[in-house]
């Protein structure tokens, strides 16, 4: 897939770009990562507090910059999501990040940083569990994460997938949390999805709000030039039964394949996805394959 493999003994640096977290849950997640043979380094800065944030914006961004520049850190993982990642984007050193390529791992609110790293630097990222997610993660989530950081996963079968629009496509896998993506519209960090296989997921958003966000993105031209769409979990989303119809309507004019049901996002199973690199999506075989 093109990520830098992280073998047993590799060093994970923890950052906290978003909300405050429960220290005990963090420690439980760290123990799971250590059981995989990884060394986890936890900077003191992540325990700072400012309102609902894990410290002020410059502190949270400064830690990410430092972890990227630290030669002893092999990969960086976010403590949790929530809110706050978009606030650090203006304080990140994109030139530094571009020249210190290492896996950056997270999801949910951390989508803002994942997409910006791809667009601002061309580096690849991993849409995968935050540290606190590992505290109660099922083995399938853990195994997927470990395989992805070792660069040994080349395909994922979407076993419970529903074909909304059939077809086959290739493109750069890119996306994340719908709410976070919608809040980047109109900023200099608005993502570019041209020639991309767009991945989307969310939690706690009723169908009409997802419809509204997707409609806004469409009206803003965000979907022009996409190659395909694959959706992950929509956890605790009221009127979940409407989503396939909404997706069909939103993407009807683009003549691209649309597949739902990938076990990635806020569901119990959160498969890790290497993003910023080419994949083939095939609705006939209901899978994505890194090429």
PDB file of N, CA and C in Angstrom, residues 50-113:
ATOM      1  N   UNK A  50      -8.063  22.847  28.061  1.00  0.00           N
ATOM      2  CA  UNK A  50      -8.628  24.165  27.799  1.00  0.00           C
ATOM      3  C   UNK A  50     -10.065  23.955  27.340  1.00  0.00           C
ATOM      4  N   UNK A  51     -10.999  24.316  28.177  1.00  0.00           N
ATOM      5  CA  UNK A  51     -12.409  24.009  27.936  1.00  0.00           C
ATOM      6  C   UNK A  51     -12.556  22.511  27.654  1.00  0.00           C
ATOM      7  N   UNK A  52     -13.097  22.174  26.512  1.00  0.00           N
ATOM      8  CA  UNK A  52     -13.291  20.776  26.108  1.00  0.00           C
ATOM      9  C   UNK A  52     -12.121  20.262  25.287  1.00  0.00           C
ATOM     10  N   UNK A  53     -11.089  21.075  25.095  1.00  0.00           N
ATOM     11  CA  UNK A  53      -9.940  20.727  24.269  1.00  0.00           C
ATOM     12  C   UNK A  53      -8.772  20.204  25.109  1.00  0.00           C
ATOM     13  N   UNK A  54      -7.886  19.451  24.483  1.00  0.00           N
ATOM     14  CA  UNK A  54      -6.702  18.925  25.163  1.00  0.00           C
ATOM     15  C   UNK A  54      -5.567  19.950  25.091  1.00  0.00           C
ATOM     16  N   UNK A  55      -5.814  21.147  25.640  1.00  0.00           N
ATOM     17  CA  UNK A  55      -4.834  22.221  25.589  1.00  0.00           C
ATOM     18  C   UNK A  55      -5.157  23.228  24.514  1.00  0.00           C
ATOM     19  N   UNK A  56      -4.399  24.326  24.471  1.00  0.00           N
ATOM     20  CA  UNK A  56      -4.682  25.353  23.465  1.00  0.00           C
ATOM     21  C   UNK A  56      -4.185  24.927  22.084  1.00  0.00           C
ATOM     22  N   UNK A  57      -4.613  25.669  21.074  1.00  0.00           N
ATOM     23  CA  UNK A  57      -4.369  25.260  19.689  1.00  0.00           C
ATOM     24  C   UNK A  57      -2.886  25.142  19.356  1.00  0.00           C
ATOM     25  N   UNK A  58      -2.095  26.129  19.759  1.00  0.00           N
ATOM     26  CA  UNK A  58      -0.672  26.120  19.417  1.00  0.00           C
ATOM     27  C   UNK A  58       0.059  24.979  20.119  1.00  0.00           C
ATOM     28  N   UNK A  59      -0.359  24.658  21.338  1.00  0.00           N
ATOM     29  CA  UNK A  59       0.260  23.543  22.054  1.00  0.00           C
ATOM     30  C   UNK A  59      -0.040  22.220  21.359  1.00  0.00           C
ATOM     31  N   UNK A  60      -1.306  22.014  20.977  1.00  0.00           N
ATOM     32  CA  UNK A  60      -1.695  20.753  20.337  1.00  0.00           C
ATOM     33  C   UNK A  60      -1.009  20.595  18.977  1.00  0.00           C
ATOM     34  N   UNK A  61      -0.928  21.709  18.220  1.00  0.00           N
ATOM     35  CA  UNK A  61      -0.257  21.667  16.919  1.00  0.00           C
ATOM     36  C   UNK A  61       1.251  21.506  17.089  1.00  0.00           C
ATOM     37  N   UNK A  62       1.807  22.188  18.069  1.00  0.00           N
ATOM     38  CA  UNK A  62       3.247  22.125  18.293  1.00  0.00           C
ATOM     39  C   UNK A  62       3.712  20.718  18.608  1.00  0.00           C
ATOM     40  N   UNK A  63       2.888  19.972  19.332  1.00  0.00           N
ATOM     41  CA  UNK A  63       3.254  18.595  19.650  1.00  0.00           C
ATOM     42  C   UNK A  63       3.287  17.741  18.378  1.00  0.00           C
ATOM     43  N   UNK A  64       2.314  17.939  17.491  1.00  0.00           N
ATOM     44  CA  UNK A  64       2.311  17.187  16.231  1.00  0.00           C
ATOM     45  C   UNK A  64       3.560  17.518  15.420  1.00  0.00           C
ATOM     46  N   UNK A  65       3.888  18.804  15.329  1.00  0.00           N
ATOM     47  CA  UNK A  65       5.107  19.203  14.611  1.00  0.00           C
ATOM     48  C   UNK A  65       6.337  18.529  15.218  1.00  0.00           C
ATOM     49  N   UNK A  66       6.395  18.501  16.539  1.00  0.00           N
ATOM     50  CA  UNK A  66       7.551  17.921  17.222  1.00  0.00           C
ATOM     51  C   UNK A  66       7.659  16.419  16.980  1.00  0.00           C
ATOM     52  N   UNK A  67       6.514  15.737  17.010  1.00  0.00           N
ATOM     53  CA  UNK A  67       6.532  14.290  16.786  1.00  0.00           C
ATOM     54  C   UNK A  67       6.962  13.954  15.365  1.00  0.00           C
ATOM     55  N   UNK A  68       6.542  14.779  14.398  1.00  0.00           N
ATOM     56  CA  UNK A  68       6.980  14.547  13.025  1.00  0.00           C
ATOM     57  C   UNK A  68       8.484  14.749  12.885  1.00  0.00           C
ATOM     58  N   UNK A  69       9.038  15.720  13.581  1.00  0.00           N
ATOM     59  CA  UNK A  69      10.471  16.019  13.428  1.00  0.00           C
ATOM     60  C   UNK A  69      11.361  15.111  14.274  1.00  0.00           C
ATOM     61  N   UNK A  70      10.790  14.396  15.227  1.00  0.00           N
ATOM     62  CA  UNK A  70      11.558  13.543  16.140  1.00  0.00           C
ATOM     63  C   UNK A  70      11.967  12.254  15.426  1.00  0.00           C
ATOM     64  N   UNK A  71      13.263  12.024  15.213  1.00  0.00           N
ATOM     65  CA  UNK A  71      13.710  10.820  14.491  1.00  0.00           C
ATOM     66  C   UNK A  71      13.445   9.524  15.244  1.00  0.00           C
ATOM     67  N   UNK A  72      13.171   9.612  16.540  1.00  0.00           N
ATOM     68  CA  UNK A  72      12.905   8.414  17.340  1.00  0.00           C
ATOM     69  C   UNK A  72      11.457   7.948  17.245  1.00  0.00           C
ATOM     70  N   UNK A  73      10.589   8.785  16.659  1.00  0.00           N
ATOM     71  CA  UNK A  73       9.167   8.439  16.515  1.00  0.00           C
ATOM     72  C   UNK A  73       8.933   7.871  15.128  1.00  0.00           C
ATOM     73  N   UNK A  74       8.385   6.647  15.084  1.00  0.00           N
ATOM     74  CA  UNK A  74       8.159   5.971  13.799  1.00  0.00           C
ATOM     75  C   UNK A  74       6.780   6.258  13.218  1.00  0.00           C
ATOM     76  N   UNK A  75       5.814   6.537  14.058  1.00  0.00           N
ATOM     77  CA  UNK A  75       4.446   6.823  13.617  1.00  0.00           C
ATOM     78  C   UNK A  75       3.748   7.632  14.697  1.00  0.00           C
ATOM     79  N   UNK A  76       2.691   8.331  14.295  1.00  0.00           N
ATOM     80  CA  UNK A  76       1.958   9.206  15.224  1.00  0.00           C
ATOM     81  C   UNK A  76       0.497   8.767  15.252  1.00  0.00           C
ATOM     82  N   UNK A  77      -0.064   8.659  16.452  1.00  0.00           N
ATOM     83  CA  UNK A  77      -1.454   8.249  16.604  1.00  0.00           C
ATOM     84  C   UNK A  77      -2.187   9.248  17.497  1.00  0.00           C
ATOM     85  N   UNK A  78      -3.435   9.535  17.157  1.00  0.00           N
ATOM     86  CA  UNK A  78      -4.231  10.488  17.922  1.00  0.00           C
ATOM     87  C   UNK A  78      -4.837   9.819  19.157  1.00  0.00           C
ATOM     88  N   UNK A  79      -4.910  10.566  20.248  1.00  0.00           N
ATOM     89  CA  UNK A  79      -5.471  10.030  21.491  1.00  0.00           C
ATOM     90  C   UNK A  79      -6.962   9.760  21.348  1.00  0.00           C
ATOM     91  N   UNK A  80      -7.705  10.735  20.817  1.00  0.00           N
ATOM     92  CA  UNK A  80      -9.146  10.576  20.597  1.00  0.00           C
ATOM     93  C   UNK A  80      -9.619  11.611  19.594  1.00  0.00           C
ATOM     94  N   UNK A  81     -10.905  11.536  19.253  1.00  0.00           N
ATOM     95  CA  UNK A  81     -11.508  12.524  18.361  1.00  0.00           C
ATOM     96  C   UNK A  81     -12.277  13.546  19.174  1.00  0.00           C
ATOM     97  N   UNK A  82     -13.526  13.812  18.785  1.00  0.00           N
ATOM     98  CA  UNK A  82     -14.334  14.813  19.482  1.00  0.00           C
ATOM     99  C   UNK A  82     -14.446  16.072  18.657  1.00  0.00           C
ATOM    100  N   UNK A  83     -13.709  17.104  19.048  1.00  0.00           N
ATOM    101  CA  UNK A  83     -13.627  18.334  18.267  1.00  0.00           C
ATOM    102  C   UNK A  83     -12.326  19.043  18.587  1.00  0.00           C
ATOM    103  N   UNK A  84     -11.795  19.741  17.594  1.00  0.00           N
ATOM    104  CA  UNK A  84     -10.624  20.584  17.799  1.00  0.00           C
ATOM    105  C   UNK A  84      -9.556  20.445  16.743  1.00  0.00           C
ATOM    106  N   UNK A  85      -9.564  19.345  15.976  1.00  0.00           N
ATOM    107  CA  UNK A  85      -8.482  19.116  15.015  1.00  0.00           C
ATOM    108  C   UNK A  85      -8.398  20.215  13.962  1.00  0.00           C
ATOM    109  N   UNK A  86      -9.543  20.707  13.486  1.00  0.00           N
ATOM    110  CA  UNK A  86      -9.492  21.745  12.455  1.00  0.00           C
ATOM    111  C   UNK A  86      -8.885  23.041  12.989  1.00  0.00           C
ATOM    112  N   UNK A  87      -8.925  23.235  14.298  1.00  0.00           N
ATOM    113  CA  UNK A  87      -8.359  24.441  14.891  1.00  0.00           C
ATOM    114  C   UNK A  87      -6.839  24.459  14.842  1.00  0.00           C
ATOM    115  N   UNK A  88      -6.207  23.284  14.688  1.00  0.00           N
ATOM    116  CA  UNK A  88      -4.734  23.260  14.688  1.00  0.00           C
ATOM    117  C   UNK A  88      -4.147  23.367  13.286  1.00  0.00           C
ATOM    118  N   UNK A  89      -4.979  23.292  12.238  1.00  0.00           N
ATOM    119  CA  UNK A  89      -4.459  23.208  10.874  1.00  0.00           C
ATOM    120  C   UNK A  89      -3.587  24.395  10.497  1.00  0.00           C
ATOM    121  N   UNK A  90      -3.971  25.593  10.914  1.00  0.00           N
ATOM    122  CA  UNK A  90      -3.186  26.791  10.575  1.00  0.00           C
ATOM    123  C   UNK A  90      -1.854  26.849  11.324  1.00  0.00           C
ATOM    124  N   UNK A  91      -1.695  26.004  12.336  1.00  0.00           N
ATOM    125  CA  UNK A  91      -0.473  26.031  13.146  1.00  0.00           C
ATOM    126  C   UNK A  91       0.467  24.873  12.834  1.00  0.00           C
ATOM    127  N   UNK A  92       0.079  24.003  11.915  1.00  0.00           N
ATOM    128  CA  UNK A  92       0.954  22.887  11.563  1.00  0.00           C
ATOM    129  C   UNK A  92       2.001  23.334  10.542  1.00  0.00           C
ATOM    130  N   UNK A  93       3.190  22.772  10.678  1.00  0.00           N
ATOM    131  CA  UNK A  93       4.302  23.093   9.775  1.00  0.00           C
ATOM    132  C   UNK A  93       4.270  22.104   8.614  1.00  0.00           C
ATOM    133  N   UNK A  94       3.604  22.495   7.531  1.00  0.00           N
ATOM    134  CA  UNK A  94       3.374  21.571   6.433  1.00  0.00           C
ATOM    135  C   UNK A  94       4.658  21.210   5.707  1.00  0.00           C
ATOM    136  N   UNK A  95       5.595  22.110   5.640  1.00  0.00           N
ATOM    137  CA  UNK A  95       6.871  21.799   5.001  1.00  0.00           C
ATOM    138  C   UNK A  95       7.630  20.760   5.808  1.00  0.00           C
ATOM    139  N   UNK A  96       7.604  20.898   7.113  1.00  0.00           N
ATOM    140  CA  UNK A  96       8.252  19.916   7.992  1.00  0.00           C
ATOM    141  C   UNK A  96       7.597  18.549   7.834  1.00  0.00           C
ATOM    142  N   UNK A  97       6.267  18.522   7.847  1.00  0.00           N
ATOM    143  CA  UNK A  97       5.536  17.256   7.733  1.00  0.00           C
ATOM    144  C   UNK A  97       5.814  16.599   6.383  1.00  0.00           C
ATOM    145  N   UNK A  98       5.896  17.413   5.337  1.00  0.00           N
ATOM    146  CA  UNK A  98       6.162  16.883   3.988  1.00  0.00           C
ATOM    147  C   UNK A  98       7.503  16.150   3.926  1.00  0.00           C
ATOM    148  N   UNK A  99       8.474  16.651   4.660  1.00  0.00           N
ATOM    149  CA  UNK A  99       9.818  16.087   4.571  1.00  0.00           C
ATOM    150  C   UNK A  99      10.131  15.088   5.681  1.00  0.00           C
ATOM    151  N   UNK A 100       9.165  14.792   6.523  1.00  0.00           N
ATOM    152  CA  UNK A 100       9.343  13.773   7.564  1.00  0.00           C
ATOM    153  C   UNK A 100       8.184  12.791   7.458  1.00  0.00           C
ATOM    154  N   UNK A 101       8.235  11.977   6.425  1.00  0.00           N
ATOM    155  CA  UNK A 101       7.118  11.070   6.159  1.00  0.00           C
ATOM    156  C   UNK A 101       7.083   9.951   7.191  1.00  0.00           C
ATOM    157  N   UNK A 102       5.971   9.843   7.859  1.00  0.00           N
ATOM    158  CA  UNK A 102       5.722   8.742   8.787  1.00  0.00           C
ATOM    159  C   UNK A 102       4.211   8.601   8.930  1.00  0.00           C
ATOM    160  N   UNK A 103       3.716   7.404   9.225  1.00  0.00           N
ATOM    161  CA  UNK A 103       2.268   7.214   9.319  1.00  0.00           C
ATOM    162  C   UNK A 103       1.635   8.120  10.379  1.00  0.00           C
ATOM    163  N   UNK A 104       0.532   8.770   9.996  1.00  0.00           N
ATOM    164  CA  UNK A 104      -0.288   9.534  10.935  1.00  0.00           C
ATOM    165  C   UNK A 104      -1.624   8.809  11.012  1.00  0.00           C
ATOM    166  N   UNK A 105      -2.057   8.448  12.223  1.00  0.00           N
ATOM    167  CA  UNK A 105      -3.182   7.532  12.415  1.00  0.00           C
ATOM    168  C   UNK A 105      -4.270   8.188  13.252  1.00  0.00           C
ATOM    169  N   UNK A 106      -5.516   8.063  12.807  1.00  0.00           N
ATOM    170  CA  UNK A 106      -6.649   8.559  13.573  1.00  0.00           C
ATOM    171  C   UNK A 106      -7.906   8.511  12.729  1.00  0.00           C
ATOM    172  N   UNK A 107      -9.020   8.918  13.329  1.00  0.00           N
ATOM    173  CA  UNK A 107     -10.281   8.992  12.580  1.00  0.00           C
ATOM    174  C   UNK A 107     -11.213   9.951  13.296  1.00  0.00           C
ATOM    175  N   UNK A 108     -12.452  10.040  12.812  1.00  0.00           N
ATOM    176  CA  UNK A 108     -13.471  10.920  13.388  1.00  0.00           C
ATOM    177  C   UNK A 108     -13.052  12.375  13.185  1.00  0.00           C
ATOM    178  N   UNK A 109     -12.959  13.158  14.250  1.00  0.00           N
ATOM    179  CA  UNK A 109     -12.570  14.563  14.121  1.00  0.00           C
ATOM    180  C   UNK A 109     -11.185  14.714  13.495  1.00  0.00           C
ATOM    181  N   UNK A 110     -10.336  13.707  13.670  1.00  0.00           N
ATOM    182  CA  UNK A 110      -8.980  13.749  13.125  1.00  0.00           C
ATOM    183  C   UNK A 110      -8.967  13.664  11.608  1.00  0.00           C
ATOM    184  N   UNK A 111     -10.141  13.424  11.001  1.00  0.00           N
ATOM    185  CA  UNK A 111     -10.278  13.491   9.545  1.00  0.00           C
ATOM    186  C   UNK A 111      -9.707  14.800   9.000  1.00  0.00           C
ATOM    187  N   UNK A 112      -9.893  15.896   9.729  1.00  0.00           N
ATOM    188  CA  UNK A 112      -9.401  17.205   9.267  1.00  0.00           C
ATOM    189  C   UNK A 112      -7.898  17.179   9.025  1.00  0.00           C
ATOM    190  N   UNK A 113      -7.154  16.501   9.895  1.00  0.00           N
ATOM    191  CA  UNK A 113      -5.703  16.432   9.740  1.00  0.00           C
ATOM    192  C   UNK A 113      -5.327  15.407   8.678  1.00  0.00           C
TER     193      UNK A 113
END
